[in-house]
Coordinates of C-alpha atoms and ligand atoms in Angstrom, one line a residue:
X1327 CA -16.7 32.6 -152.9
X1328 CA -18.7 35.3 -152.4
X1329 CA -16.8 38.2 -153.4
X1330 CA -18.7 41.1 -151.2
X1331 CA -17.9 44.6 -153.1
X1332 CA -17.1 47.5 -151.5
X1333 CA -19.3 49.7 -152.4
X1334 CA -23.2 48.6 -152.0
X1335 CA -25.1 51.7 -153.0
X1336 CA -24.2 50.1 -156.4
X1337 CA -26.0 47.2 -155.5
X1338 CA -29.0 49.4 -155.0
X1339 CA -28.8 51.2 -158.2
X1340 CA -28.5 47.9 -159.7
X1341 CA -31.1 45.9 -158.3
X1342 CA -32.5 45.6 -161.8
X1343 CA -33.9 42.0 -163.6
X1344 CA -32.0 39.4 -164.7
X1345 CA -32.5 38.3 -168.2
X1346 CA -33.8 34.8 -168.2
X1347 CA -33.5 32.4 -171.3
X1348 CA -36.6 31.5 -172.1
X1349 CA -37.9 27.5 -171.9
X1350 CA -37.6 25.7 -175.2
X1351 CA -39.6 22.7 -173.7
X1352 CA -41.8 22.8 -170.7
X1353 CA -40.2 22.3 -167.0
X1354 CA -40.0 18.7 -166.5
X1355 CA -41.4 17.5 -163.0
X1356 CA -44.5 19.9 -163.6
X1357 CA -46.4 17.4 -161.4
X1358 CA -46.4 19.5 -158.2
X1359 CA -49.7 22.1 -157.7
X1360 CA -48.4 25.2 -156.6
X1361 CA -49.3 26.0 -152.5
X1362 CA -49.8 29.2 -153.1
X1363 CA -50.8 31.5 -155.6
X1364 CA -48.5 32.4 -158.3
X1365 CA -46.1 35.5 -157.0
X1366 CA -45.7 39.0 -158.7
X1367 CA -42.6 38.1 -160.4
X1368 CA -40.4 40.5 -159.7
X1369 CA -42.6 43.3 -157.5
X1370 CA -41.7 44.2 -154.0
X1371 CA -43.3 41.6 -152.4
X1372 CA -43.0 37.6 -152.1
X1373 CA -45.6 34.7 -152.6
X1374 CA -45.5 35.1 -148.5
X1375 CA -46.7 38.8 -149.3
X1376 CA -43.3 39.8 -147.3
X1377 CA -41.2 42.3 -148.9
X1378 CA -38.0 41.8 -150.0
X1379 CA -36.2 44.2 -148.0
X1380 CA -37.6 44.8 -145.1
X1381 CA -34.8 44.7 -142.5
X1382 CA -37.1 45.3 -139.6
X1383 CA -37.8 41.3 -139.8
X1384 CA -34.3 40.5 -139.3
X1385 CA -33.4 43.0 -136.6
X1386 CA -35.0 41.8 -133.6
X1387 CA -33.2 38.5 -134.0
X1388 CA -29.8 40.2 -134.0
X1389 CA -28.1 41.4 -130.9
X1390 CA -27.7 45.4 -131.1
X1391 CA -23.8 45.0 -132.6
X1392 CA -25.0 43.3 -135.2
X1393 CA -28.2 45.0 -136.1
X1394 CA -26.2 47.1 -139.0
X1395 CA -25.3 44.3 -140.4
X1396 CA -28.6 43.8 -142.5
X1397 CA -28.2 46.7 -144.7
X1398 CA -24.5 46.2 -145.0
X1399 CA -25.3 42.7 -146.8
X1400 CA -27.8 43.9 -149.0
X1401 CA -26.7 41.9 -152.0
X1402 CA -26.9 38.5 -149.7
X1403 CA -29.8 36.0 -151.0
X1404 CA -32.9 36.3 -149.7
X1405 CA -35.5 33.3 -149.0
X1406 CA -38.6 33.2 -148.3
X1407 CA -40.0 29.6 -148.0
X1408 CA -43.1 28.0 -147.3
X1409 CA -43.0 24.6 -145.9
X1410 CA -46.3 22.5 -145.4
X1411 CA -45.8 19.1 -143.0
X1412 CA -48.1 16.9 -143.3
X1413 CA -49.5 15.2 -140.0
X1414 CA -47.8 12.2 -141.4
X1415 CA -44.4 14.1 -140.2
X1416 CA -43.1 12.4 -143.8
X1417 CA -44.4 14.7 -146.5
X1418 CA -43.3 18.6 -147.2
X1419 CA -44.8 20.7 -149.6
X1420 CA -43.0 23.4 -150.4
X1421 CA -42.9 27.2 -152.3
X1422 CA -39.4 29.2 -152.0
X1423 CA -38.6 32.7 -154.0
X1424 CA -35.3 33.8 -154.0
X1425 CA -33.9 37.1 -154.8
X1426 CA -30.4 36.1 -156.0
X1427 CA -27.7 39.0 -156.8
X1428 CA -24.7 38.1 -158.8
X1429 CA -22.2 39.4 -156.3
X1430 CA -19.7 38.2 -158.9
X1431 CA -17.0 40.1 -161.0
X1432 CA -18.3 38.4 -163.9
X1433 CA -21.7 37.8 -165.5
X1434 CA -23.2 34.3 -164.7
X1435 CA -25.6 31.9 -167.4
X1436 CA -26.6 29.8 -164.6
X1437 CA -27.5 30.2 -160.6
X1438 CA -27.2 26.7 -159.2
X1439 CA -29.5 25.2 -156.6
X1440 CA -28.3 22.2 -154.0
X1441 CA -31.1 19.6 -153.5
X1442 CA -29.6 17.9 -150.4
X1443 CA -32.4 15.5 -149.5
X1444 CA -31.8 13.5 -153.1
X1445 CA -28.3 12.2 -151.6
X1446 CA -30.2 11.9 -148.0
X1447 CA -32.5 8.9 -148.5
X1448 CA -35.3 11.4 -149.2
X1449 CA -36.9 12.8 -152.5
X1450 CA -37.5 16.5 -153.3
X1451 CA -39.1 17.5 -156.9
X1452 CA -39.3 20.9 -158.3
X1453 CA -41.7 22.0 -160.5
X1454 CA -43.5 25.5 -161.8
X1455 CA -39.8 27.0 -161.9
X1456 CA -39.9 30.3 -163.0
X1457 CA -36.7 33.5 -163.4
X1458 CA -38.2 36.8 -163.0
X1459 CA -41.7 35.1 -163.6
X1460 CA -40.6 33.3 -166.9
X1461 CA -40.3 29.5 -166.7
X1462 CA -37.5 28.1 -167.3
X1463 CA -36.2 24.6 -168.1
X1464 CA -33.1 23.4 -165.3
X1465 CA -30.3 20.9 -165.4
X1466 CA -29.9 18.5 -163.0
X1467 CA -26.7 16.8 -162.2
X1468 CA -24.9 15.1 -159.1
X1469 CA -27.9 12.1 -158.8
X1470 CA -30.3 15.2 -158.8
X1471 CA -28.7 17.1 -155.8
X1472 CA -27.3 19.6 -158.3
X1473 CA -30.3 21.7 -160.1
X1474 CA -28.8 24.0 -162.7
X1475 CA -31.0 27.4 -163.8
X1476 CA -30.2 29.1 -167.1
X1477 CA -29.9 33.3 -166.7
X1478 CA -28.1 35.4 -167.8
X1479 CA -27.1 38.1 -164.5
X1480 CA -24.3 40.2 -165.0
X1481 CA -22.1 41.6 -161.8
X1482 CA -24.9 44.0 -159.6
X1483 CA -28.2 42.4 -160.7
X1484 CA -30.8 40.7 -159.0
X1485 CA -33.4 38.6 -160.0
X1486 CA -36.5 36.4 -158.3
X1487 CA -36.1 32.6 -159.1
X1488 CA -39.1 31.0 -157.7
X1489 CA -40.3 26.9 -157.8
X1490 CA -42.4 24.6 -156.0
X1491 CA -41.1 21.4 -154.6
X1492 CA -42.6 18.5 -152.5
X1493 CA -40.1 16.6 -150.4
X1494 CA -40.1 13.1 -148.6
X1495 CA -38.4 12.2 -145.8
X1496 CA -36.6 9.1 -144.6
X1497 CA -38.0 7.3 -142.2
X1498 CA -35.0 6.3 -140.9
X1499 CA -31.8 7.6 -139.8
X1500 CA -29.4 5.6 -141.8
X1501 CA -28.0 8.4 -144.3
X1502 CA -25.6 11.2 -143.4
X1503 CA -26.0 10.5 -139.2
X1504 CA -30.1 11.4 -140.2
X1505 CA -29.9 14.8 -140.3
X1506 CA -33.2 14.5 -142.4
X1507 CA -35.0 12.0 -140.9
X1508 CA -38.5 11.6 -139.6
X1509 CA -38.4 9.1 -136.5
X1510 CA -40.0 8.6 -133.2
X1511 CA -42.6 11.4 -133.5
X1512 CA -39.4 13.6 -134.4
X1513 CA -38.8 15.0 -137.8
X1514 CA -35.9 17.0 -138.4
X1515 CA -35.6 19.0 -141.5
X1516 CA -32.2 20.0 -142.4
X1517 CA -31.2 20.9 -145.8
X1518 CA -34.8 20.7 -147.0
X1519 CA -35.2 23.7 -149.2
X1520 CA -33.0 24.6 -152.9
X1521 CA -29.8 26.1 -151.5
X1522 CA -28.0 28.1 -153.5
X1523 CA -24.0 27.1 -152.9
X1524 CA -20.5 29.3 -153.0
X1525 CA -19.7 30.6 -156.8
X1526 CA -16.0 30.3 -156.2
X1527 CA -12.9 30.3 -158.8
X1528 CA -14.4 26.6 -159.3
X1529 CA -17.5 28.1 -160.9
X1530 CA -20.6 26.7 -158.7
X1531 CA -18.7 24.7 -156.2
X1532 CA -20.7 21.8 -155.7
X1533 CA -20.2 17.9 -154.8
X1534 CA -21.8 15.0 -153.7
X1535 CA -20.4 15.4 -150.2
X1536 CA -19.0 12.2 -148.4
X1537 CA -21.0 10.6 -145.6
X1538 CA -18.7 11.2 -143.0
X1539 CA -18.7 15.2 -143.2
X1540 CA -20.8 18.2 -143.4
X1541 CA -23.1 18.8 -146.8
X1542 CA -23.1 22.4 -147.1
X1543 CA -20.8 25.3 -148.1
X1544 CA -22.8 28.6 -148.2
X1545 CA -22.9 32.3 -148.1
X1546 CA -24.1 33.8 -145.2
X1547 CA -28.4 34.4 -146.7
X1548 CA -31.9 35.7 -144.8
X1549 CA -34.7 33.6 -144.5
X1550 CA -38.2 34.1 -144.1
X1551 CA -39.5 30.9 -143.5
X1552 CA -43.5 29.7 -143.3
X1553 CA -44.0 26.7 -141.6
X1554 CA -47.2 25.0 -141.2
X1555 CA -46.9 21.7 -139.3
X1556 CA -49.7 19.8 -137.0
X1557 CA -50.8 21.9 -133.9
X1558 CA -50.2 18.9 -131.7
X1559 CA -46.0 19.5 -132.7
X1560 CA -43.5 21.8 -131.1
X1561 CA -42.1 23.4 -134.0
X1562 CA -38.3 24.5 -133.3
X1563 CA -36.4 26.4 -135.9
X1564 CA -33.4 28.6 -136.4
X1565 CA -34.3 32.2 -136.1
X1566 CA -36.7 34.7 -134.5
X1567 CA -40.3 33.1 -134.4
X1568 CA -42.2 36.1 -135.6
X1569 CA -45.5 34.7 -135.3
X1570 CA -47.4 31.4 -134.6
X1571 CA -51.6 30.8 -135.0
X1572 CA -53.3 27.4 -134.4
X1573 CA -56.3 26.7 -136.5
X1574 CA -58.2 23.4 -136.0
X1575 CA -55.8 21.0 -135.8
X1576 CA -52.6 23.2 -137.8
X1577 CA -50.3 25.9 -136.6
X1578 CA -48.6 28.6 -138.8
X1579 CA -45.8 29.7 -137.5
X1580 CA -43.3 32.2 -139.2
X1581 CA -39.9 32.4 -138.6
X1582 CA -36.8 35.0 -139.7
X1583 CA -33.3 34.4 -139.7
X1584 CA -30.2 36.2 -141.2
X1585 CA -27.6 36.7 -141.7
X1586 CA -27.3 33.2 -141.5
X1587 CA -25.8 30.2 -143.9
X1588 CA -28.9 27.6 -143.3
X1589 CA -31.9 27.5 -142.1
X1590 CA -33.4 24.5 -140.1
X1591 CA -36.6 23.5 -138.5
X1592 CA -37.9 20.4 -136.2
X1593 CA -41.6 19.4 -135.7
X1594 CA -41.7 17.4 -132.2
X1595 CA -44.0 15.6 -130.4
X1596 CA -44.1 15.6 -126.4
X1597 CA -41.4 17.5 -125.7
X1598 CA -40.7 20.6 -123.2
X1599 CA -38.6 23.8 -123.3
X1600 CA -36.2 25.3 -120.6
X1601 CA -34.5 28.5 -121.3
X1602 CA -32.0 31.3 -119.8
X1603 CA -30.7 34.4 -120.6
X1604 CA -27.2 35.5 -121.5
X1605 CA -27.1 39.2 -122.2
X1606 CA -29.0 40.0 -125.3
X1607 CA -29.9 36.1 -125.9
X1608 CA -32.5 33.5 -125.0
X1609 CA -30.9 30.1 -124.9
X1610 CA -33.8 26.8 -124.9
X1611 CA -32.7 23.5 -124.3
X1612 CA -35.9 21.2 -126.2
X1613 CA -36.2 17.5 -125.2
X1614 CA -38.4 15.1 -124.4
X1615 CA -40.1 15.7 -121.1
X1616 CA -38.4 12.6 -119.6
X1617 CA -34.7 14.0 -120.5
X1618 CA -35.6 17.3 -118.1
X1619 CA -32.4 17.0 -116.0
X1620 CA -30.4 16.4 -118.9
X1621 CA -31.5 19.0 -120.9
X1622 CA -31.0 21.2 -118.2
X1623 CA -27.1 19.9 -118.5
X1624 CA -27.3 20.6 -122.1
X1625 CA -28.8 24.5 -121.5
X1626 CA -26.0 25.0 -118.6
X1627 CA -23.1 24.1 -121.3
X1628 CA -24.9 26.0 -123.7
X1629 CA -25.3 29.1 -121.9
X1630 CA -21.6 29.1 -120.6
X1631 CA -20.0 28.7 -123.7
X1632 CA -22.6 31.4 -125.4
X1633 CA -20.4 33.6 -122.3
X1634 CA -17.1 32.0 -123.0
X1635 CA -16.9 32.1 -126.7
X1636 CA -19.0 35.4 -127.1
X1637 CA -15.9 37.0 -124.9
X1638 CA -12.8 35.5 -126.3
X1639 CA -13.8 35.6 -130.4
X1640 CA -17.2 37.9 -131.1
X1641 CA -20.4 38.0 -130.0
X1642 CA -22.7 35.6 -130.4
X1643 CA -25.2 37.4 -133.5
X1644 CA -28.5 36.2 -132.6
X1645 CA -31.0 37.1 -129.9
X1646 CA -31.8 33.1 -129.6
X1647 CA -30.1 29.6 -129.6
X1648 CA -31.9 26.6 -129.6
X1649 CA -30.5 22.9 -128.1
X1650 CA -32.5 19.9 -129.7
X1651 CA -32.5 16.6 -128.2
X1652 CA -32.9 14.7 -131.9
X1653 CA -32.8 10.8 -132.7
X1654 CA -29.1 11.7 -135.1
X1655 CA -26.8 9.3 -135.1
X1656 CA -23.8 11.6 -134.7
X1657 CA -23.5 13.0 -131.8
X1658 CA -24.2 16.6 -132.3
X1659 CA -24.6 18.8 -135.7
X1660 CA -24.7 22.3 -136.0
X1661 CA -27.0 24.8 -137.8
X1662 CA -27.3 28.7 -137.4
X1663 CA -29.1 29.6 -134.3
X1664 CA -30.0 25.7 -133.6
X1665 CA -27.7 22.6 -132.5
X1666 CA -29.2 19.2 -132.7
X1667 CA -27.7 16.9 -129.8
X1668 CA -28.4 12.8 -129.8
X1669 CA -30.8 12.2 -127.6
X1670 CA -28.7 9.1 -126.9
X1671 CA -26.5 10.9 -125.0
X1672 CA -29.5 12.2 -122.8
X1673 CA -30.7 9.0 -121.1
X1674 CA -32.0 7.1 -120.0
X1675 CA -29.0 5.0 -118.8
X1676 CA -26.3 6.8 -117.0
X1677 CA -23.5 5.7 -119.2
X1678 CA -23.1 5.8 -123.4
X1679 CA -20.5 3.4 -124.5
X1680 CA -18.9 3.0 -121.0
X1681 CA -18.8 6.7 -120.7
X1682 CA -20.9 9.1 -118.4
X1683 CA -23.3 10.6 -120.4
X1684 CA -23.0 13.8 -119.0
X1685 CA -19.3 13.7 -120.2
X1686 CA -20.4 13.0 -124.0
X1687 CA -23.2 15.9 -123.4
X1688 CA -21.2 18.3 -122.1
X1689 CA -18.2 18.3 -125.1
X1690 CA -21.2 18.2 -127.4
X1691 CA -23.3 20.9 -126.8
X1692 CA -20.1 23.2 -126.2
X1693 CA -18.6 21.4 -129.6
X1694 CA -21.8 22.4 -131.2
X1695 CA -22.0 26.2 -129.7
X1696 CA -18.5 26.7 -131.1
X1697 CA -19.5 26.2 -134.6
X1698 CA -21.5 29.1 -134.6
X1699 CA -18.5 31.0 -134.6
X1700 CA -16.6 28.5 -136.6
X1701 CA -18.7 27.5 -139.6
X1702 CA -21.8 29.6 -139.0
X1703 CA -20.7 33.1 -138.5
X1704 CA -17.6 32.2 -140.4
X1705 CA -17.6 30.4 -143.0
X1706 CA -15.7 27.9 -144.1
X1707 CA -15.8 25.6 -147.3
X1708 CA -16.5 22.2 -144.9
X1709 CA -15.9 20.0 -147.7
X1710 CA -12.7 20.7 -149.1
X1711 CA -10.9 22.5 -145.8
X1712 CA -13.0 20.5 -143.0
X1713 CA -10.0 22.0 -140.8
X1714 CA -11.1 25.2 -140.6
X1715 CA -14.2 24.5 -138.9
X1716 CA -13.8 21.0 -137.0
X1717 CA -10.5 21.3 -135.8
X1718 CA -11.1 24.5 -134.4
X1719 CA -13.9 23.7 -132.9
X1720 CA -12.1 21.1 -131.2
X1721 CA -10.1 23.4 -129.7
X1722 CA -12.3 26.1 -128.4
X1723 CA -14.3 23.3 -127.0
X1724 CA -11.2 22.5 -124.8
X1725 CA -10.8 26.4 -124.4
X1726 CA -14.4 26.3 -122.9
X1727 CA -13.6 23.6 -120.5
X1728 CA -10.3 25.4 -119.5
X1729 CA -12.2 28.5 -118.9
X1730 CA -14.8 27.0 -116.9
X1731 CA -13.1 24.9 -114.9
X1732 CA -9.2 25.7 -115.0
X1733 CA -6.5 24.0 -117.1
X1734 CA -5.8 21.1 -115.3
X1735 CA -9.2 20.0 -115.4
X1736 CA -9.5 20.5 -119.1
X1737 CA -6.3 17.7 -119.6
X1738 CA -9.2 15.0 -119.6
X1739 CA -10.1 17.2 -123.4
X1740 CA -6.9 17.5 -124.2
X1741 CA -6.4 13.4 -123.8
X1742 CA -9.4 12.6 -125.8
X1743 CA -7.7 14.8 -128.7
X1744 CA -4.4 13.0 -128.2
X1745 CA -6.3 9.6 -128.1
X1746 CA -8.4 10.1 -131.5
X1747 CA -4.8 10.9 -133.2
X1748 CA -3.3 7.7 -131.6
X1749 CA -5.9 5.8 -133.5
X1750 CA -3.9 6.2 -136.6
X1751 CA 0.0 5.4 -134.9
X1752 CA 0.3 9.4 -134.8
X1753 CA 0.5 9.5 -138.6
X1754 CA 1.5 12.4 -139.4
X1755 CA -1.2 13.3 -142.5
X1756 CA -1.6 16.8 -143.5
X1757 CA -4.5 18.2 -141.6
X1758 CA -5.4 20.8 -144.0
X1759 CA -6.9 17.8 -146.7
X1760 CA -10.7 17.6 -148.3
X1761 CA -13.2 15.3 -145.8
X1762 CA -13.0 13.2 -149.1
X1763 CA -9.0 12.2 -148.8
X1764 CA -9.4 10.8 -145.9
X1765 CA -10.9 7.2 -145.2
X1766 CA -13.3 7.1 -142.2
X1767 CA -10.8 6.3 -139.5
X1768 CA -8.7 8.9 -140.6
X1769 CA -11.1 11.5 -140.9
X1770 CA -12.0 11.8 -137.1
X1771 CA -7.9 11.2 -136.2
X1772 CA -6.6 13.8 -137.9
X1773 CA -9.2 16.4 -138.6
X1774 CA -11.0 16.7 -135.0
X1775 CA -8.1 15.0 -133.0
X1776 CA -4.6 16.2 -135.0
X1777 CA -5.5 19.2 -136.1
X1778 CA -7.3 20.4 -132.4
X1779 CA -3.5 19.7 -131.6
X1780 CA -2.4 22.3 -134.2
X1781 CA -3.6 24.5 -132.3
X1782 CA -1.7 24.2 -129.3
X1783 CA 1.5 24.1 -131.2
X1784 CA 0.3 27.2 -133.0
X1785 CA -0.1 28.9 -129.2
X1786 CA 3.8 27.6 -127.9
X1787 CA 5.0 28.9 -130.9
X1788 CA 4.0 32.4 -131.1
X1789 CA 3.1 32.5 -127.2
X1790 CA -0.6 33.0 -125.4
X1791 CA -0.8 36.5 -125.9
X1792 CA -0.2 36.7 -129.6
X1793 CA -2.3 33.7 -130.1
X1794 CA -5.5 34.7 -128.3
X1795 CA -5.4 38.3 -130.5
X1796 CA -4.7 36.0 -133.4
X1797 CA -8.0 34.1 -132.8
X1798 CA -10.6 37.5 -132.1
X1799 CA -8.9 38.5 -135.2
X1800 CA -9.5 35.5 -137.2
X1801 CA -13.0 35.5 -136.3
X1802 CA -14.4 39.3 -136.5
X1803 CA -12.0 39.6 -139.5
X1804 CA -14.4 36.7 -141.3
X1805 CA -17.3 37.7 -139.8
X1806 CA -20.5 36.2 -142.3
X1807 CA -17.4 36.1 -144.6
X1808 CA -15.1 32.7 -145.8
X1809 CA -12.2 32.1 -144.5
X1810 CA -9.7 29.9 -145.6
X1811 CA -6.1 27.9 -144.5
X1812 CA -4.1 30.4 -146.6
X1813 CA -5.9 33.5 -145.3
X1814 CA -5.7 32.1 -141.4
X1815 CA -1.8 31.4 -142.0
X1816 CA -1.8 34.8 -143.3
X1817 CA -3.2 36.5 -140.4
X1818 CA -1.4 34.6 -138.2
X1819 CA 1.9 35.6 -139.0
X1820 CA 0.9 38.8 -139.4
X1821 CA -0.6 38.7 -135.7
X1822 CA 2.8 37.0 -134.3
X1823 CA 5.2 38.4 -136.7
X1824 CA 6.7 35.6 -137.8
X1825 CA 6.6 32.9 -140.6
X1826 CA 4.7 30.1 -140.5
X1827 CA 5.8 28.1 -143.0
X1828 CA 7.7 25.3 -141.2
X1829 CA 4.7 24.6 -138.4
X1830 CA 1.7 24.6 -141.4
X1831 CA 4.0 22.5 -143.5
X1832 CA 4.6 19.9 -140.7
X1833 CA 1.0 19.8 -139.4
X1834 CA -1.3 21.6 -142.8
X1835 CA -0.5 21.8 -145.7
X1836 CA 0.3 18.6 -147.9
Ligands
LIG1417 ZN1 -18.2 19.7 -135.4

C-alpha cells in the first residue's frame, strides 16, 4: 500500500538521490540500443527533455476539482515513456525513466518492476538499466514478469530508474481476453511498459495473476508518454494528447495522464471518432467506420453514466474518456481515461449469443465507465479482493440503468445478477475471496453476480438513505487512494450506525 504521509513539504526537502548498489557484473539483456540518448541522470529533466515536475502538463487533463490534486501527490511516481511501433503493429521499442519516492515508513533495497507482457504471450527485454545514472544488475522472478532493482531509498527519497526495453506482441488474442494483442489492423497495448506495483505489508506485492481476472494493482502515477506509431494509425491513448506531428510516413504524438494507475494506448487502422460533451469532459466513442451506429450507442451509455455516476459518487477526474471498439475477447476492460469494448458486441449481426447486441453494449460500456470510480480513481488490490472493484461495479451498473430508465426497468439487470449466481446452485461462497480461490465458473457467479447482490442487502439493511451517503463516502474518502473490505465495512457502519458483522460474515468474509 501506498502509505501517503501527511505532510508533503517533507517530500520536497527530501527529493534527494537514492543510493544505488553498484553492478558487480554487467546488466544482462544489454542487447537492446538505446532510442534515445542517454538521460542526465538525475537533473531536472527526462530523456523526453520533460521536467519532472511540471504540473502544468497534467492540469489541463483534470477537471477544475481535481486540478490541486497534482501537487498534493507529489511523492506519486512519475513516467515518462517513449514507445516506438513499428509499421508491423508487432514490434515496440521502448525508453521509460521513472522518478520513484519511497513513500514508505521504512527504507527499501529493491523497487520492483511488473513486466506484464512476459505472462501475456508477448516478450519484453530490458536492457541499459541504470539507478540515478549508475547501472545496475536486476532480478527477475515470476517467468520474468517480476524484475527486481537493487537500491537502497530510505522513507522521503527519490531517485530516477531508467531502462530500455523492446517488446513483442501476440498476434493473437488467446492470453488474458488479448488485452495485448495485435490483430486485424488493431494493436492494443495494455500493460506494455515496467509498472512499478503496491509495496504493501507483503513487501512488493506481486503475482502471476490468474487468467480469468485483472493483472494490475497500482498506485495512482503520471505519465508522460511518447508515442510514435505509423501516420496511417489512429493512435488512442489514456490521457490528454498534448501534441501530435506527422513526418513522412510517422506521427509523434504525446500524451499526459495523472493521476492515474495505468496508462494505455491503441494504434488503429480505418477507424472514426464521435464525441460529446459532459460538463468539463469530452467523451469519443472510436470504432471502425462500419460500427458508426453502434458506436454512437456505446458514446450515449458512456456519456450518461459519466452524468450518473459523476453525481451520485465523485466527479469524474479527467477532461477526456475514450470508448474503443477492440478485437478482446472479454467483453469490456477498463483502463484510466480509456475502456476497451469487443467489437463483437458492435455488429455486424443484430444478436451476440441469442442476445441483442445493443443489450450486451449497453451493460458494458456503463460496466466499464463505473470502474473508473471503482478501480481507477479508487483503488483496489484486484487480485486478492476482486470484490471491491467487480462487484461493485456490478452494481452501479444496475444503479445506472435504474437512474436512466426507472427501477422497474432496471429488474432485467438485476435478473442477470441473480442468474450468474444461480450458475453455482446459489452457493453460498464468501464473496470477499482472491480471483485465485475461485475456479472459473465460480469466479463470474459469485464475484460479479453474488456479490452485486451484496449490495442490495447492504441497502435493505441500513436503508436508501444511509446507503447512498455510505457509497459518496466510500468513494471521495478513497479517492487515488486503496481501499479495502475491512476499511469499506468500516465506513459503512460508521455511515449506518450499526454493526456489520452478521451481513459481511454471511455474504464476505470467509
Ligand atoms: Zn469489470
Amino acid at each position: 500500500m501506498l502509505k501517503r504521509p501527511k505532510a508533503f513539504l517533507l517530500l520536497i526537502v527530501f527529493l534527494a538521490s537514492c543510493r544505488f548498489l553498484p553492478a558487480t557484473t554487467p546488466p544482462n539483456l544489454a542487447t537492446v540500443k538505446p532510442i534515445t540518448p542517454t538521460p542526465a541522470a538525475t537533473g531536472s529533466v527526462s530523456h523526453l527533455g520533460l521536467p519532472w515536475d511540471d504540473a502544468a502538463l497534467f492540469t489541463p487533463g483534470l477537471v477544475k476539482n481535481q486540478q490541486g490534486q497534482y501537487s498534493s501527490l507529489r511523492g506519486a511516481s512519475v513516467y515518462h515513456i517513449a514507445l516506438e511501433i513499428a509499421p508491423d503493429l508487432v514490434n515496440v521499442k521502448g525508453r521509460e525513466e521513472v522518478r520513484y519516492t519511497n513513500l514508505e515508513t521504512t527504507a527499501l533495497d529493491k523497487v520492483a518492476f511488473r513486466l506484464f507482457p512476459n505472462l501475456l504471450g508477448g516478450k519484453m527485454e530490458i536492457a541499459n538499466l541504470t539507478v540515478d545514472g549508475q547501472p545496475v544488475t536486476p532480478e527477475y522472478g515470476l517467468a520474468n514478469s517480476l524484475m527486481s532493482v537493487p537500491l537502497k531509498i530510505q522513507p522521503g527519497e527519490s531517485c530516477i530508474l531508467g531502462m530500455d526495453f523492446t517488446l513483442s506482441v501476440p498476434t493473437d488474442a488467446e492470453r488474458n481476453f488479448g488485452v495485448l494483442a495485435s490483430v486485424d489492423n488493431v494493436l492494443t497495448l495494455a500493460h506494455s511498459y515496467p509498472i512499478i506495483p503496491v509495496y504493501d505489508e507483503q513487501g512488493w506485492n506481486a503475482e502471476i495473476p490468474p487468467q480469468s481476472g485483472d493483472l494490475t494493482y497500482t498506485d495512482a502515477a503520471y505519465f508522460l508518454v511518447r508515442v510514435s506509431a505509423p501516420a496511417e494509425t489512429m493512435l488512442i491513448a489514456s490521457g490528454r494528447q498534448v501534441s501530435n506531428e506527422k513526418t513522412g510516413q510517422t506521427q509523434t504524438a504525446v500524451f499526459a495522464l495523472g493521476p492515474a494507475r495505468d496508462f494505455m494506448v491503441t494504434a488503429a487502422k480505418g477507424y472514426e471518432v464521435q464525441s460529446q460533451q459532459v460538463g468539463e469532459t469530452t467523451v469519443n466513442s472510436y470504432a471502425p467506420v462500419e460500427f458508426h451506429k453502434r458506436a454512437g450507442l456505446a458514446l450515449k451509455t458512456a456519456a450518461e453514466s459519466l452524468g450518473i455516476f459523476g453525481k451520485r459518487y465523485a466527479p469524474y477526474p479527467y477532461t477526456e474518456l475514450d470508448i474503443v471498439a477492440t478485437p478482446t475477447l472479454a467483453f469490456g476492460i477498463e483502463y484510466p481515461g480509456l475502456i476497451a469494448i469487443t467489437n463483437r458486441i458492435y455488429g455486424p449481426g443484430d444478436t451476440y449469443i441469442g442476445t441483442p447486441v445493443e443489450v450486451y453494449l449497453e451493460s458494458t460500456v456503463a460496466h466499464e465507465t463505473g470502474h473508473q470510480w471503482f478501480y481507477n480513481l479508487v483503488g483496489s488490490d484486484q487480485l486478492d479482493q476482486p470484490w471491491l472493484d467487480e462487484s461493485l461495479t456490478q452494481f452501479v451498473t444496475w444503479q445506472y440503468f435504474a437512474d436512466r430508465y426507472g427501477e422497474k426497468n432496471a429488474e432485467g439487470f438485476k435478473q442477470s445478477l441473480t442468474d450468474r449466481w444461480a450458475r453455482v446452485q446459489n452457493a453460498k461462497i464468501p464473496v470477499g475471496q482472491p480471483v485465485a480461490a475461485y475456479d472459473g465458473a465460480q469466479y463470474s457467479a459469485i464475484v460479479y453476480g453474488r456479490g452485486a447482490l451484496f449490495f442490495f442487502a447492504l441497502r435493505d439493511q441500513i436503508g436508501q438513505e444511509k446507503f447512498d451517503t455510505f457509497l459518496k463516502n466510500y468513494t471521495q474518502q478513497h479517492i487515488w487512494e486503496i481501499a479495502t473490505t475491512e476499511g469499506l465495512k468500516a465506513l459503512a457502519e460508521r455511515d449506518c450506525s450499526c454493526d456489520l458483522s452478521p451481513l459481511f460474515k454471511e455474504w464476505i468474509t470467509p
